[in-house]
Amino acid sequence: MKPFLDGLSQCLGPAGLVTDPAEMAPHLTDWRRMFSGPALAVLRPGSTDQVSAAVRLCAQHGVAIVPQGGNTGLAGGATPMGTGPQVVLSLARMTAIGTPDPIGMVVEVQAGAILQRVKEVAAGCGRQLPISLAAEGSATIGGVISTNAGGLNVLRYGMARDFALGLEVVLPDGTVANGLKPLRKDNAGFDWKHLFIGSEGAFGIVTAAVLRLTPATRHRSVALLSVQDLPAAIRLLGLFQDRIGETLSAFELISAEAMRLVETRCGLACPVADGAWFLLVEVASSLDGLAGAMEATLEAAFGAGLVQDGTLAASEQQAQSLWALREHVTEAESRCGKSLKHDVSLPLRRMEAFLDSVRARLAELAPAARLNIFGHLGDGNLHVNVILGETPPAGASGITAMVHDLIAEAGGSISAEHGLGQYRLDEWCRLTPRTGRDLAIGIKRAIDPNCLMNPGKAIPVFSPPK
Ligand SMILES: Cc1cc2nc3c(=O)[nH]c(=O)nc-3n(C[C@H](O)[C@H](O)[C@H](O)COP(=O)(O)OP(=O)(O)OC[C@H]3O[C@@H](n4cnc5c(N)ncnc54)[C@H](O)[C@@H]3O)c2cc1C
């Protein structure tokens, strides 16, 4: 491998090639420390031309490439697997952010730009990039696009796919495909950028993007409500959509058990009397006068008997305190020992029956395990997490398959937001009909015949055909 590493050193320069094991180590393990794997080197190109040259060299030497952004992915997609020689290609040096066009409402950025920084730049010219994740201080635009990330405002604005107007990508042979157009309308044939959105680096490396921005919402109103059951929560969502739907930015669900954990494990106080479920509702607008519309909607909700108790934030500080309850659910769970995480989505009308079945099956399978359920109700996205404690109880090994089987029966998805990576690929293969699998494999083989782009992630292809 010496000629390979020498070639890399020549085309990337000293800042672009890392072979020191201590410096490489953080790139070889994922954020949750569930996966790790070896790599020959970590490449840190500083430009699209350097990415292209490095990819060509990898192709010549048959070395596979694992693209990496902020390494905050939750499916092990950015971690090498040790299936043949691999390098990690980090976009960490490609962080340029162009000047936003506030009237065209677009901004062009390099793939390594940090999401939070891009949001700050957009805010600086009165626009917003409404992709909101707890990891936004580290996640990169390339990673966000490659995982088609969601977050807290999908209900209103959609997923990352809805913001990527144009992409520049480096293909597995090193060719640069430049589609950096700031166009909202472009039906001139097949729109290839969609192949690269959400495919977790399996087809190529995203090096830059043109992102759509939205008008800034300067006013928001936040309420925390409790309801007696899930049908009431879903009817409440309908009521908000009927009355102030275009301002509805978040409709988050927290189970009573999850709220108890936040109170006991994180020391936060919930100001609302218990129901079976809590809802954190946010409406936002660029127009003032939102608070009145929110109050009228809440009055209607109480009048219809949908809400048991509730509070409306009277200040930005109170709004932040209500959000803190939702934001601490994961932290509270992590203080209870080990847990199994399931990031699923399903049609709202199937949700109650699905959760009843999960509860019943869990009681049979692992009665000592506890459910911790929360999620983005407005998107049909639930985190069905199962707390195992310090020592996993008997039956724990069957829990994930049980949850996923029930999701498949309900017509849902076993990965609403986080992708498949190496974490959920086996389960996807088990539950996905053959036609869907063959289609994905066929496209992978056509674009990456030598299987050099992130093998074994997102698509079940680990090597070239024999
Ligand atoms: C605390 C926390 C909260 C989170 N909340 C959410 C959430 O609410 N919603 C959500 O959707 N996700 C969430 N995530 C997951 C994660 O933040 C997102 O998936 C994010 O988009 C990953 O960005 P990244 O730059 O860290 O990508 P990485 O983790 O580095 O990579 C993720 C995948 O994309 C590929 N990739 C990265 N960059 C490129 C590129 N330039 N070209 C091609 N492929 C590339 C990698 O190979 C890998 O397969 C959360 C993660 C954490 C740790």
Short mmCIF file of C-alpha atoms and ligand atoms in Angstrom, two decimals:
data_model
loop_
_atom_site.label_atom_id
_atom_site.label_comp_id
_atom_site.label_asym_id
_atom_site.label_seq_id
_atom_site.Cartn_x
_atom_site.Cartn_y
_atom_site.Cartn_z
CA MET A 1 0.00 0.00 0.00
CA LYS A 2 3.01 2.35 0.11
CA PRO A 3 2.62 3.57 -3.53
CA PHE A 4 -1.07 4.25 -2.74
CA LEU A 5 -0.30 6.30 0.38
CA ASP A 6 2.54 8.12 -1.41
CA GLY A 7 0.15 9.02 -4.22
CA LEU A 8 -2.39 10.32 -1.70
CA SER A 9 0.26 12.34 0.06
CA GLN A 10 1.21 13.93 -3.25
CA CYS A 11 -2.31 14.88 -4.26
CA LEU A 12 -3.62 15.94 -0.82
CA GLY A 13 -0.53 17.47 0.81
CA PRO A 14 0.39 17.13 4.51
CA ALA A 15 -2.87 18.68 5.78
CA GLY A 16 -4.92 16.26 3.73
CA LEU A 17 -3.59 12.87 4.83
CA VAL A 18 -3.75 11.43 8.34
CA THR A 19 -2.07 8.12 9.13
CA ASP A 20 -1.21 8.67 12.78
CA PRO A 21 -3.32 6.13 14.75
CA ALA A 22 -4.14 8.57 17.57
CA GLU A 23 -5.32 11.23 15.11
CA MET A 24 -7.29 8.68 13.11
CA ALA A 25 -9.01 7.13 16.13
CA PRO A 26 -12.01 9.52 16.45
CA HIS A 27 -12.84 8.90 12.78
CA LEU A 28 -12.94 5.12 13.23
CA THR A 29 -15.73 4.94 15.84
CA ASP A 30 -19.27 6.24 15.60
CA TRP A 31 -20.94 8.81 17.85
CA ARG A 32 -22.71 6.20 20.01
CA ARG A 33 -19.58 4.00 20.14
CA MET A 34 -21.53 1.05 18.78
CA PHE A 35 -19.31 0.52 15.74
CA SER A 36 -15.64 0.77 14.93
CA GLY A 37 -13.41 -0.48 12.14
CA PRO A 38 -9.94 -0.09 10.62
CA ALA A 39 -8.84 2.23 7.82
CA LEU A 40 -5.57 2.68 5.94
CA ALA A 41 -5.78 6.46 6.40
CA VAL A 42 -8.12 9.38 6.93
CA LEU A 43 -8.21 11.70 3.90
CA ARG A 44 -8.99 15.37 4.46
CA PRO A 45 -9.20 16.97 1.00
CA GLY A 46 -9.46 20.75 0.84
CA SER A 47 -11.29 21.07 -2.51
CA THR A 48 -13.51 19.21 -4.95
CA ASP A 49 -10.50 18.69 -7.24
CA GLN A 50 -8.65 17.03 -4.39
CA VAL A 51 -11.66 14.80 -3.61
CA SER A 52 -11.75 13.82 -7.28
CA ALA A 53 -8.01 13.06 -7.42
CA ALA A 54 -8.16 11.02 -4.20
CA VAL A 55 -11.17 9.03 -5.41
CA ARG A 56 -9.39 8.26 -8.72
CA LEU A 57 -6.39 6.96 -6.80
CA CYS A 58 -8.62 4.81 -4.56
CA ALA A 59 -10.32 3.39 -7.67
CA GLN A 60 -6.93 2.55 -9.25
CA HIS A 61 -5.83 0.69 -6.11
CA GLY A 62 -9.18 -0.95 -5.33
CA VAL A 63 -9.50 0.84 -1.99
CA ALA A 64 -13.03 1.53 -0.73
CA ILE A 65 -14.06 4.95 0.60
CA VAL A 66 -16.15 5.76 3.66
CA PRO A 67 -17.35 9.38 3.41
CA GLN A 68 -17.58 11.19 6.74
CA GLY A 69 -19.02 14.53 7.79
CA GLY A 70 -19.51 15.38 11.46
CA ASN A 71 -19.69 11.67 12.41
CA THR A 72 -22.97 12.20 14.30
CA GLY A 73 -24.92 9.63 12.28
CA LEU A 74 -26.83 7.10 14.36
CA ALA A 75 -26.55 4.09 12.03
CA GLY A 76 -22.78 3.49 11.76
CA GLY A 77 -22.80 4.72 8.14
CA ALA A 78 -19.62 6.80 8.50
CA THR A 79 -17.60 4.07 10.25
CA PRO A 80 -15.38 1.66 8.27
CA MET A 81 -16.33 -2.02 8.51
CA GLY A 82 -13.05 -3.79 7.84
CA THR A 83 -14.41 -5.55 4.73
CA GLY A 84 -11.30 -5.08 2.56
CA PRO A 85 -8.97 -2.07 2.39
CA GLN A 86 -10.78 1.19 3.18
CA VAL A 87 -10.06 4.87 3.81
CA VAL A 88 -12.25 7.41 5.59
CA LEU A 89 -12.74 10.56 3.50
CA SER A 90 -13.59 13.45 5.81
CA LEU A 91 -15.09 16.65 4.41
CA ALA A 92 -13.98 18.57 7.53
CA ARG A 93 -11.80 21.03 5.58
CA MET A 94 -14.44 21.92 3.00
CA THR A 95 -16.51 24.35 5.05
CA ALA A 96 -17.01 27.39 2.81
CA ILE A 97 -20.42 29.08 2.93
CA GLY A 98 -21.34 31.44 0.10
CA THR A 99 -23.21 34.72 0.52
CA PRO A 100 -26.93 33.89 0.70
CA ASP A 101 -29.24 35.38 -1.91
CA PRO A 102 -32.05 36.67 0.33
CA ILE A 103 -34.52 37.30 -2.47
CA GLY A 104 -33.82 34.15 -4.47
CA MET A 105 -33.68 32.53 -0.99
CA VAL A 106 -30.74 30.21 -1.68
CA VAL A 107 -27.23 29.67 -0.40
CA GLU A 108 -24.37 27.61 -1.83
CA VAL A 109 -22.17 25.74 0.63
CA GLN A 110 -19.40 23.17 0.65
CA ALA A 111 -20.36 19.78 2.05
CA GLY A 112 -18.26 20.06 5.23
CA ALA A 113 -20.05 23.24 6.39
CA ILE A 114 -21.60 22.71 9.82
CA LEU A 115 -25.40 22.89 9.82
CA GLN A 116 -25.54 25.36 12.73
CA ARG A 117 -23.09 27.71 11.00
CA VAL A 118 -25.14 27.68 7.78
CA LYS A 119 -28.26 28.47 9.85
CA GLU A 120 -26.45 31.39 11.47
CA VAL A 121 -25.36 32.77 8.10
CA ALA A 122 -28.92 32.46 6.74
CA ALA A 123 -30.29 34.18 9.87
CA GLY A 124 -27.78 36.99 9.32
CA CYS A 125 -29.66 37.97 6.17
CA GLY A 126 -33.15 37.47 7.58
CA ARG A 127 -33.73 33.99 6.19
CA GLN A 128 -33.70 30.54 7.76
CA LEU A 129 -32.65 26.99 7.06
CA PRO A 130 -35.25 25.19 9.16
CA ILE A 131 -33.49 21.85 9.67
CA SER A 132 -33.22 21.50 13.45
CA LEU A 133 -31.33 18.62 15.06
CA ALA A 134 -29.76 18.24 18.49
CA ALA A 135 -26.54 17.40 16.60
CA GLU A 136 -26.56 20.56 14.46
CA GLY A 137 -23.41 21.94 16.10
CA SER A 138 -21.41 19.07 14.56
CA ALA A 139 -23.49 17.61 11.70
CA THR A 140 -22.41 18.77 8.22
CA ILE A 141 -24.50 19.68 5.21
CA GLY A 142 -23.01 16.69 3.32
CA GLY A 143 -24.07 14.35 6.13
CA VAL A 144 -27.50 15.94 6.46
CA ILE A 145 -28.11 15.50 2.73
CA SER A 146 -26.65 12.00 2.60
CA THR A 147 -28.90 10.84 5.45
CA ASN A 148 -31.87 12.96 4.27
CA ALA A 149 -32.02 14.18 7.87
CA GLY A 150 -35.30 15.27 9.42
CA GLY A 151 -35.48 16.87 12.85
CA LEU A 152 -38.03 18.95 14.68
CA ASN A 153 -39.65 20.91 11.84
CA VAL A 154 -40.34 18.24 9.21
CA LEU A 155 -44.08 18.64 9.77
CA ARG A 156 -43.90 22.12 8.28
CA TYR A 157 -40.86 22.18 6.04
CA GLY A 158 -40.03 18.60 5.06
CA MET A 159 -36.76 16.65 5.22
CA ALA A 160 -33.29 17.60 3.91
CA ARG A 161 -34.39 16.47 0.42
CA ASP A 162 -36.77 19.41 0.35
CA PHE A 163 -33.90 21.88 0.81
CA ALA A 164 -31.32 20.48 -1.63
CA LEU A 165 -31.92 22.37 -4.87
CA GLY A 166 -28.64 21.38 -6.50
CA LEU A 167 -25.66 19.15 -5.70
CA GLU A 168 -22.08 18.71 -6.78
CA VAL A 169 -20.90 15.12 -6.33
CA VAL A 170 -17.79 13.11 -7.02
CA LEU A 171 -18.66 9.76 -8.60
CA PRO A 172 -16.90 6.47 -7.72
CA ASP A 173 -14.43 6.83 -10.64
CA GLY A 174 -13.50 10.39 -9.63
CA THR A 175 -15.67 12.21 -12.19
CA VAL A 176 -17.21 15.43 -10.87
CA ALA A 177 -20.93 15.85 -11.59
CA ASN A 178 -21.82 19.52 -11.20
CA GLY A 179 -25.51 20.18 -10.63
CA LEU A 180 -25.14 23.32 -8.49
CA LYS A 181 -28.21 25.08 -9.89
CA PRO A 182 -30.29 27.34 -7.64
CA LEU A 183 -33.50 26.32 -9.43
CA ARG A 184 -36.81 25.57 -7.74
CA LYS A 185 -38.21 24.34 -11.02
CA ASP A 186 -36.20 22.07 -13.28
CA ASN A 187 -38.04 19.26 -15.00
CA ALA A 188 -35.51 18.95 -17.80
CA GLY A 189 -35.41 15.17 -17.58
CA PHE A 190 -34.22 12.89 -14.79
CA ASP A 191 -33.15 14.73 -11.63
CA TRP A 192 -30.10 12.69 -10.61
CA LYS A 193 -29.44 14.58 -7.39
CA HIS A 194 -32.13 12.48 -5.67
CA LEU A 195 -29.93 9.39 -6.00
CA PHE A 196 -27.43 10.97 -3.65
CA ILE A 197 -29.90 12.31 -1.08
CA GLY A 198 -30.45 9.78 1.70
CA SER A 199 -28.22 7.11 0.14
CA GLU A 200 -25.58 7.43 2.91
CA GLY A 201 -22.58 7.81 0.61
CA ALA A 202 -23.29 4.59 -1.31
CA PHE A 203 -23.21 6.25 -4.76
CA GLY A 204 -20.68 9.08 -4.45
CA ILE A 205 -19.38 11.95 -2.36
CA VAL A 206 -21.42 15.12 -2.01
CA THR A 207 -18.93 18.00 -2.19
CA ALA A 208 -21.24 21.04 -2.37
CA ALA A 209 -24.91 21.96 -2.38
CA VAL A 210 -27.27 24.79 -3.20
CA LEU A 211 -29.82 24.98 -0.38
CA ARG A 212 -33.29 26.49 -0.37
CA LEU A 213 -33.92 28.98 2.43
CA THR A 214 -37.26 30.11 3.87
CA PRO A 215 -38.49 33.40 5.31
CA ALA A 216 -37.49 33.81 8.96
CA THR A 217 -40.21 33.12 11.52
CA ARG A 218 -39.68 35.91 14.06
CA HIS A 219 -42.59 35.06 16.33
CA ARG A 220 -43.39 31.78 17.99
CA SER A 221 -45.89 30.48 20.50
CA VAL A 222 -45.26 27.28 22.44
CA ALA A 223 -47.67 25.21 24.54
CA LEU A 224 -47.37 22.03 26.58
CA LEU A 225 -50.61 20.03 26.80
CA SER A 226 -51.63 16.75 28.35
CA VAL A 227 -54.19 14.39 26.81
CA GLN A 228 -55.82 11.23 28.06
CA ASP A 229 -55.04 8.96 25.12
CA LEU A 230 -53.46 8.75 21.67
CA PRO A 231 -56.71 9.23 19.69
CA ALA A 232 -57.15 12.56 21.54
CA ALA A 233 -53.58 13.55 20.59
CA ILE A 234 -54.26 12.77 16.93
CA ARG A 235 -57.58 14.63 16.93
CA LEU A 236 -55.79 17.58 18.49
CA LEU A 237 -53.27 17.53 15.64
CA GLY A 238 -56.21 17.66 13.22
CA LEU A 239 -57.70 20.61 15.09
CA PHE A 240 -54.42 22.57 14.89
CA GLN A 241 -54.13 21.75 11.19
CA ASP A 242 -57.69 22.96 10.60
CA ARG A 243 -57.26 26.25 12.44
CA ILE A 244 -53.61 27.35 12.15
CA GLY A 245 -52.04 24.56 10.10
CA GLU A 246 -49.69 26.68 8.00
CA THR A 247 -47.97 27.99 11.16
CA LEU A 248 -47.67 24.60 12.88
CA SER A 249 -43.92 23.97 13.20
CA ALA A 250 -43.68 21.17 15.75
CA PHE A 251 -46.12 18.71 17.29
CA GLU A 252 -44.05 16.56 19.60
CA LEU A 253 -45.32 13.58 21.60
CA ILE A 254 -43.95 12.59 25.01
CA SER A 255 -45.36 9.65 26.98
CA ALA A 256 -46.18 10.13 30.66
CA GLU A 257 -43.41 7.60 31.48
CA ALA A 258 -40.88 9.62 29.46
CA MET A 259 -41.93 12.84 31.23
CA ARG A 260 -41.48 11.11 34.62
CA LEU A 261 -37.94 10.12 33.61
CA VAL A 262 -37.11 13.72 32.64
CA GLU A 263 -38.34 14.89 36.05
CA THR A 264 -36.65 12.21 38.14
CA ARG A 265 -33.40 11.75 36.18
CA CYS A 266 -32.77 15.30 34.97
CA GLY A 267 -34.45 17.29 37.75
CA LEU A 268 -36.73 19.32 35.44
CA ALA A 269 -40.29 20.11 36.55
CA CYS A 270 -43.27 19.54 34.25
CA PRO A 271 -45.79 22.38 34.81
CA VAL A 272 -48.76 20.42 33.43
CA ALA A 273 -50.91 17.83 35.24
CA ASP A 274 -50.49 14.27 34.06
CA GLY A 275 -52.31 12.65 31.18
CA ALA A 276 -51.28 9.48 29.36
CA TRP A 277 -49.42 11.67 26.85
CA PHE A 278 -47.96 15.17 26.64
CA LEU A 279 -47.78 17.27 23.50
CA LEU A 280 -45.33 20.06 22.87
CA VAL A 281 -46.87 22.30 20.22
CA GLU A 282 -45.07 25.15 18.49
CA VAL A 283 -46.55 27.58 15.98
CA ALA A 284 -44.33 30.16 14.31
CA SER A 285 -44.71 32.93 11.77
CA SER A 286 -43.02 35.97 10.27
CA LEU A 287 -46.23 37.87 11.15
CA ASP A 288 -47.06 39.12 14.64
CA GLY A 289 -50.39 38.26 16.29
CA LEU A 290 -49.71 34.56 16.58
CA ALA A 291 -50.37 34.37 20.32
CA GLY A 292 -54.05 35.29 19.81
CA ALA A 293 -54.49 32.56 17.18
CA MET A 294 -52.81 30.04 19.48
CA GLU A 295 -55.03 31.02 22.43
CA ALA A 296 -58.18 30.68 20.31
CA THR A 297 -57.07 27.26 19.11
CA LEU A 298 -56.34 26.11 22.67
CA GLU A 299 -59.75 27.35 23.79
CA ALA A 300 -61.34 25.29 21.04
CA ALA A 301 -59.25 22.26 22.07
CA PHE A 302 -60.31 22.55 25.73
CA GLY A 303 -63.89 23.18 24.61
CA ALA A 304 -63.87 19.98 22.55
CA GLY A 305 -62.64 18.05 25.60
CA LEU A 306 -59.41 17.02 23.85
CA VAL A 307 -57.01 18.46 26.40
CA GLN A 308 -56.75 17.57 30.09
CA ASP A 309 -54.35 20.30 31.18
CA GLY A 310 -51.96 22.70 29.52
CA THR A 311 -49.79 25.76 29.70
CA LEU A 312 -48.96 28.41 27.12
CA ALA A 313 -45.49 29.96 27.32
CA ALA A 314 -45.78 33.65 28.18
CA SER A 315 -42.20 34.49 27.24
CA GLU A 316 -39.32 33.18 25.13
CA GLN A 317 -37.69 31.95 28.35
CA GLN A 318 -40.78 29.90 29.22
CA ALA A 319 -40.89 28.55 25.67
CA GLN A 320 -37.30 27.36 26.08
CA SER A 321 -38.14 25.70 29.43
CA LEU A 322 -40.99 23.78 27.80
CA TRP A 323 -38.71 22.71 24.93
CA ALA A 324 -36.07 21.62 27.48
CA LEU A 325 -38.49 18.95 28.74
CA ARG A 326 -38.66 17.42 25.25
CA GLU A 327 -34.95 17.85 24.61
CA HIS A 328 -33.99 16.01 27.82
CA VAL A 329 -35.91 12.79 27.09
CA THR A 330 -32.90 11.08 25.47
CA GLU A 331 -30.57 12.27 28.23
CA ALA A 332 -32.98 10.97 30.91
CA GLU A 333 -33.13 7.61 29.14
CA SER A 334 -29.34 7.34 28.97
CA ARG A 335 -29.23 7.71 32.78
CA CYS A 336 -31.29 4.52 33.16
CA GLY A 337 -28.64 2.15 31.78
CA LYS A 338 -28.79 0.29 28.48
CA SER A 339 -31.65 0.76 26.06
CA LEU A 340 -32.73 -0.41 22.63
CA LYS A 341 -33.64 2.37 20.22
CA HIS A 342 -36.20 2.09 17.44
CA ASP A 343 -36.73 5.08 15.15
CA VAL A 344 -39.91 4.12 13.32
CA SER A 345 -42.68 5.76 11.36
CA LEU A 346 -46.17 4.60 10.48
CA PRO A 347 -49.55 5.95 9.40
CA LEU A 348 -51.23 7.83 12.26
CA ARG A 349 -54.38 5.71 11.99
CA ARG A 350 -52.33 2.55 12.78
CA MET A 351 -50.41 4.04 15.70
CA GLU A 352 -52.64 3.14 18.63
CA ALA A 353 -53.03 -0.52 17.62
CA PHE A 354 -49.28 -0.72 16.97
CA LEU A 355 -48.41 0.62 20.43
CA ASP A 356 -50.96 -1.68 22.12
CA SER A 357 -49.34 -4.66 20.37
CA VAL A 358 -45.82 -3.52 21.35
CA ARG A 359 -46.88 -3.21 24.99
CA ALA A 360 -48.55 -6.64 25.01
CA ARG A 361 -45.67 -8.40 23.24
CA LEU A 362 -43.04 -6.73 25.42
CA ALA A 363 -44.88 -7.86 28.57
CA GLU A 364 -44.64 -11.46 27.32
CA LEU A 365 -41.09 -11.26 25.95
CA ALA A 366 -39.22 -9.21 28.56
CA PRO A 367 -41.53 -8.11 31.39
CA ALA A 368 -38.67 -6.35 33.21
CA ALA A 369 -38.00 -4.00 30.26
CA ARG A 370 -39.65 -0.54 30.20
CA LEU A 371 -40.91 1.43 27.24
CA ASN A 372 -39.79 5.01 26.67
CA ILE A 373 -41.87 6.47 23.86
CA PHE A 374 -41.63 9.93 22.36
CA GLY A 375 -41.40 11.37 18.89
CA HIS A 376 -42.55 13.72 16.18
CA LEU A 377 -46.29 12.89 16.14
CA GLY A 378 -46.95 15.32 13.31
CA ASP A 379 -44.63 13.23 11.10
CA GLY A 380 -45.90 9.83 12.27
CA ASN A 381 -42.37 9.28 13.66
CA LEU A 382 -42.03 7.51 17.01
CA HIS A 383 -38.98 6.66 19.04
CA VAL A 384 -40.04 3.34 20.54
CA ASN A 385 -37.14 2.89 22.92
CA VAL A 386 -36.91 0.06 25.41
CA ILE A 387 -34.99 0.60 28.65
CA LEU A 388 -33.15 -2.55 29.70
CA GLY A 389 -31.28 -1.21 32.74
CA GLU A 390 -27.71 -2.16 33.61
CA THR A 391 -28.22 -5.88 32.93
CA PRO A 392 -30.39 -6.73 29.91
CA PRO A 393 -33.33 -8.87 31.08
CA ALA A 394 -34.17 -12.29 29.62
CA GLY A 395 -35.90 -11.94 26.27
CA ALA A 396 -34.14 -8.67 25.38
CA SER A 397 -32.54 -10.14 22.25
CA GLY A 398 -35.94 -10.61 20.60
CA ILE A 399 -37.24 -7.09 21.20
CA THR A 400 -35.96 -5.30 18.08
CA ALA A 401 -37.27 -7.96 15.69
CA MET A 402 -40.62 -7.84 17.51
CA VAL A 403 -40.91 -4.04 17.14
CA HIS A 404 -39.85 -4.16 13.50
CA ASP A 405 -42.25 -7.01 12.66
CA LEU A 406 -45.11 -4.99 14.10
CA ILE A 407 -43.98 -1.92 12.14
CA ALA A 408 -43.91 -3.96 8.93
CA GLU A 409 -47.45 -5.23 9.67
CA ALA A 410 -48.57 -1.62 10.20
CA GLY A 411 -47.15 -0.52 6.84
CA GLY A 412 -44.45 1.61 8.50
CA SER A 413 -40.70 2.13 8.19
CA ILE A 414 -37.99 0.72 10.49
CA SER A 415 -35.91 3.88 9.97
CA ALA A 416 -37.84 7.12 9.88
CA GLU A 417 -34.85 9.47 10.04
CA HIS A 418 -31.55 7.83 10.83
CA GLY A 419 -30.97 5.73 7.71
CA LEU A 420 -29.77 2.13 7.64
CA GLY A 421 -25.99 2.44 7.67
CA GLN A 422 -24.57 -0.84 8.95
CA TYR A 423 -26.93 -0.80 11.96
CA ARG A 424 -30.28 -1.53 10.33
CA LEU A 425 -29.22 -3.11 7.03
CA ASP A 426 -29.92 -6.72 8.08
CA GLU A 427 -33.36 -5.82 9.36
CA TRP A 428 -34.12 -3.89 6.17
CA CYS A 429 -33.10 -6.94 4.10
CA ARG A 430 -35.26 -9.20 6.28
CA LEU A 431 -38.35 -7.03 5.94
CA THR A 432 -38.09 -5.48 2.46
CA PRO A 433 -39.76 -7.24 -0.45
CA ARG A 434 -37.36 -8.64 -3.03
CA THR A 435 -38.31 -6.14 -5.75
CA GLY A 436 -37.27 -3.20 -3.56
CA ARG A 437 -33.99 -4.86 -2.60
CA ASP A 438 -33.15 -5.83 -6.20
CA LEU A 439 -33.88 -2.31 -7.41
CA ALA A 440 -31.48 -0.78 -4.86
CA ILE A 441 -28.78 -3.39 -5.61
CA GLY A 442 -29.17 -2.89 -9.39
CA ILE A 443 -28.71 0.89 -9.10
CA LYS A 444 -25.68 0.42 -6.82
CA ARG A 445 -24.06 -2.00 -9.30
CA ALA A 446 -24.68 0.39 -12.21
CA ILE A 447 -23.19 3.47 -10.52
CA ASP A 448 -20.48 1.81 -8.44
CA PRO A 449 -19.60 -1.44 -10.27
CA ASN A 450 -16.44 -2.00 -8.23
CA CYS A 451 -18.26 -1.39 -4.95
CA LEU A 452 -15.84 1.24 -3.69
CA MET A 453 -18.34 3.71 -2.22
CA ASN A 454 -19.19 2.93 1.39
CA PRO A 455 -19.62 -0.84 0.89
CA GLY A 456 -22.13 -2.57 3.17
CA LYS A 457 -23.94 0.64 4.10
CA ALA A 458 -27.54 1.41 3.17
CA ILE A 459 -27.53 -1.15 0.34
CA PRO A 460 -26.61 -4.83 0.83
CA VAL A 461 -23.62 -4.85 -1.54
CA PHE A 462 -20.24 -5.59 0.03
CA SER A 463 -18.02 -6.41 -2.97
CA PRO A 464 -17.97 -6.35 -6.80
CA PRO A 465 -19.82 -9.21 -8.54
CA LYS A 466 -17.64 -12.36 -8.84
C1 LIG B 1 -27.78 14.03 19.47
C2 LIG B 1 -28.19 13.67 18.06
C3 LIG B 1 -29.43 14.05 17.60
C4 LIG B 1 -29.83 13.73 16.30
N1 LIG B 1 -31.06 14.12 15.88
C5 LIG B 1 -31.45 13.82 14.63
C6 LIG B 1 -32.74 14.21 14.17
O1 LIG B 1 -33.52 14.81 14.89
N2 LIG B 1 -33.08 13.90 12.90
C7 LIG B 1 -32.23 13.22 12.07
O2 LIG B 1 -32.59 12.97 10.91
N3 LIG B 1 -31.01 12.84 12.48
C8 LIG B 1 -30.61 13.11 13.72
N4 LIG B 1 -29.37 12.70 14.16
C9 LIG B 1 -28.50 11.93 13.26
C10 LIG B 1 -27.41 12.78 12.56
O3 LIG B 1 -27.16 13.96 13.22
C11 LIG B 1 -27.83 13.10 11.15
O4 LIG B 1 -27.97 11.89 10.45
C12 LIG B 1 -26.84 14.00 10.40
O5 LIG B 1 -27.43 14.30 9.18
C13 LIG B 1 -25.49 13.36 10.15
O6 LIG B 1 -24.59 14.36 9.66
P1 LIG B 1 -23.01 14.13 9.78
O7 LIG B 1 -22.33 15.22 9.05
O8 LIG B 1 -22.62 13.93 11.19
O9 LIG B 1 -22.85 12.77 8.95
P2 LIG B 1 -21.95 11.51 9.30
O10 LIG B 1 -22.39 10.88 10.56
O11 LIG B 1 -20.53 11.83 9.16
O12 LIG B 1 -22.38 10.54 8.09
C14 LIG B 1 -23.68 10.03 7.98
C15 LIG B 1 -23.80 9.22 6.68
O13 LIG B 1 -23.67 10.09 5.56
C16 LIG B 1 -22.51 9.75 4.78
N5 LIG B 1 -21.89 11.03 4.40
C17 LIG B 1 -21.47 12.03 5.23
N6 LIG B 1 -21.02 13.06 4.50
C18 LIG B 1 -21.13 12.70 3.21
C19 LIG B 1 -20.81 13.34 1.98
N7 LIG B 1 -20.31 14.58 1.95
N8 LIG B 1 -21.05 12.67 0.83
C20 LIG B 1 -21.58 11.43 0.85
N9 LIG B 1 -21.89 10.78 1.97
C21 LIG B 1 -21.67 11.41 3.14
C22 LIG B 1 -21.66 8.88 5.66
O14 LIG B 1 -20.88 7.98 4.92
C23 LIG B 1 -22.72 8.18 6.50
O15 LIG B 1 -23.24 7.10 5.78
C24 LIG B 1 -28.96 13.00 15.46
C25 LIG B 1 -27.70 12.62 15.93
C26 LIG B 1 -27.32 12.95 17.21
C27 LIG B 1 -25.96 12.53 17.68
#
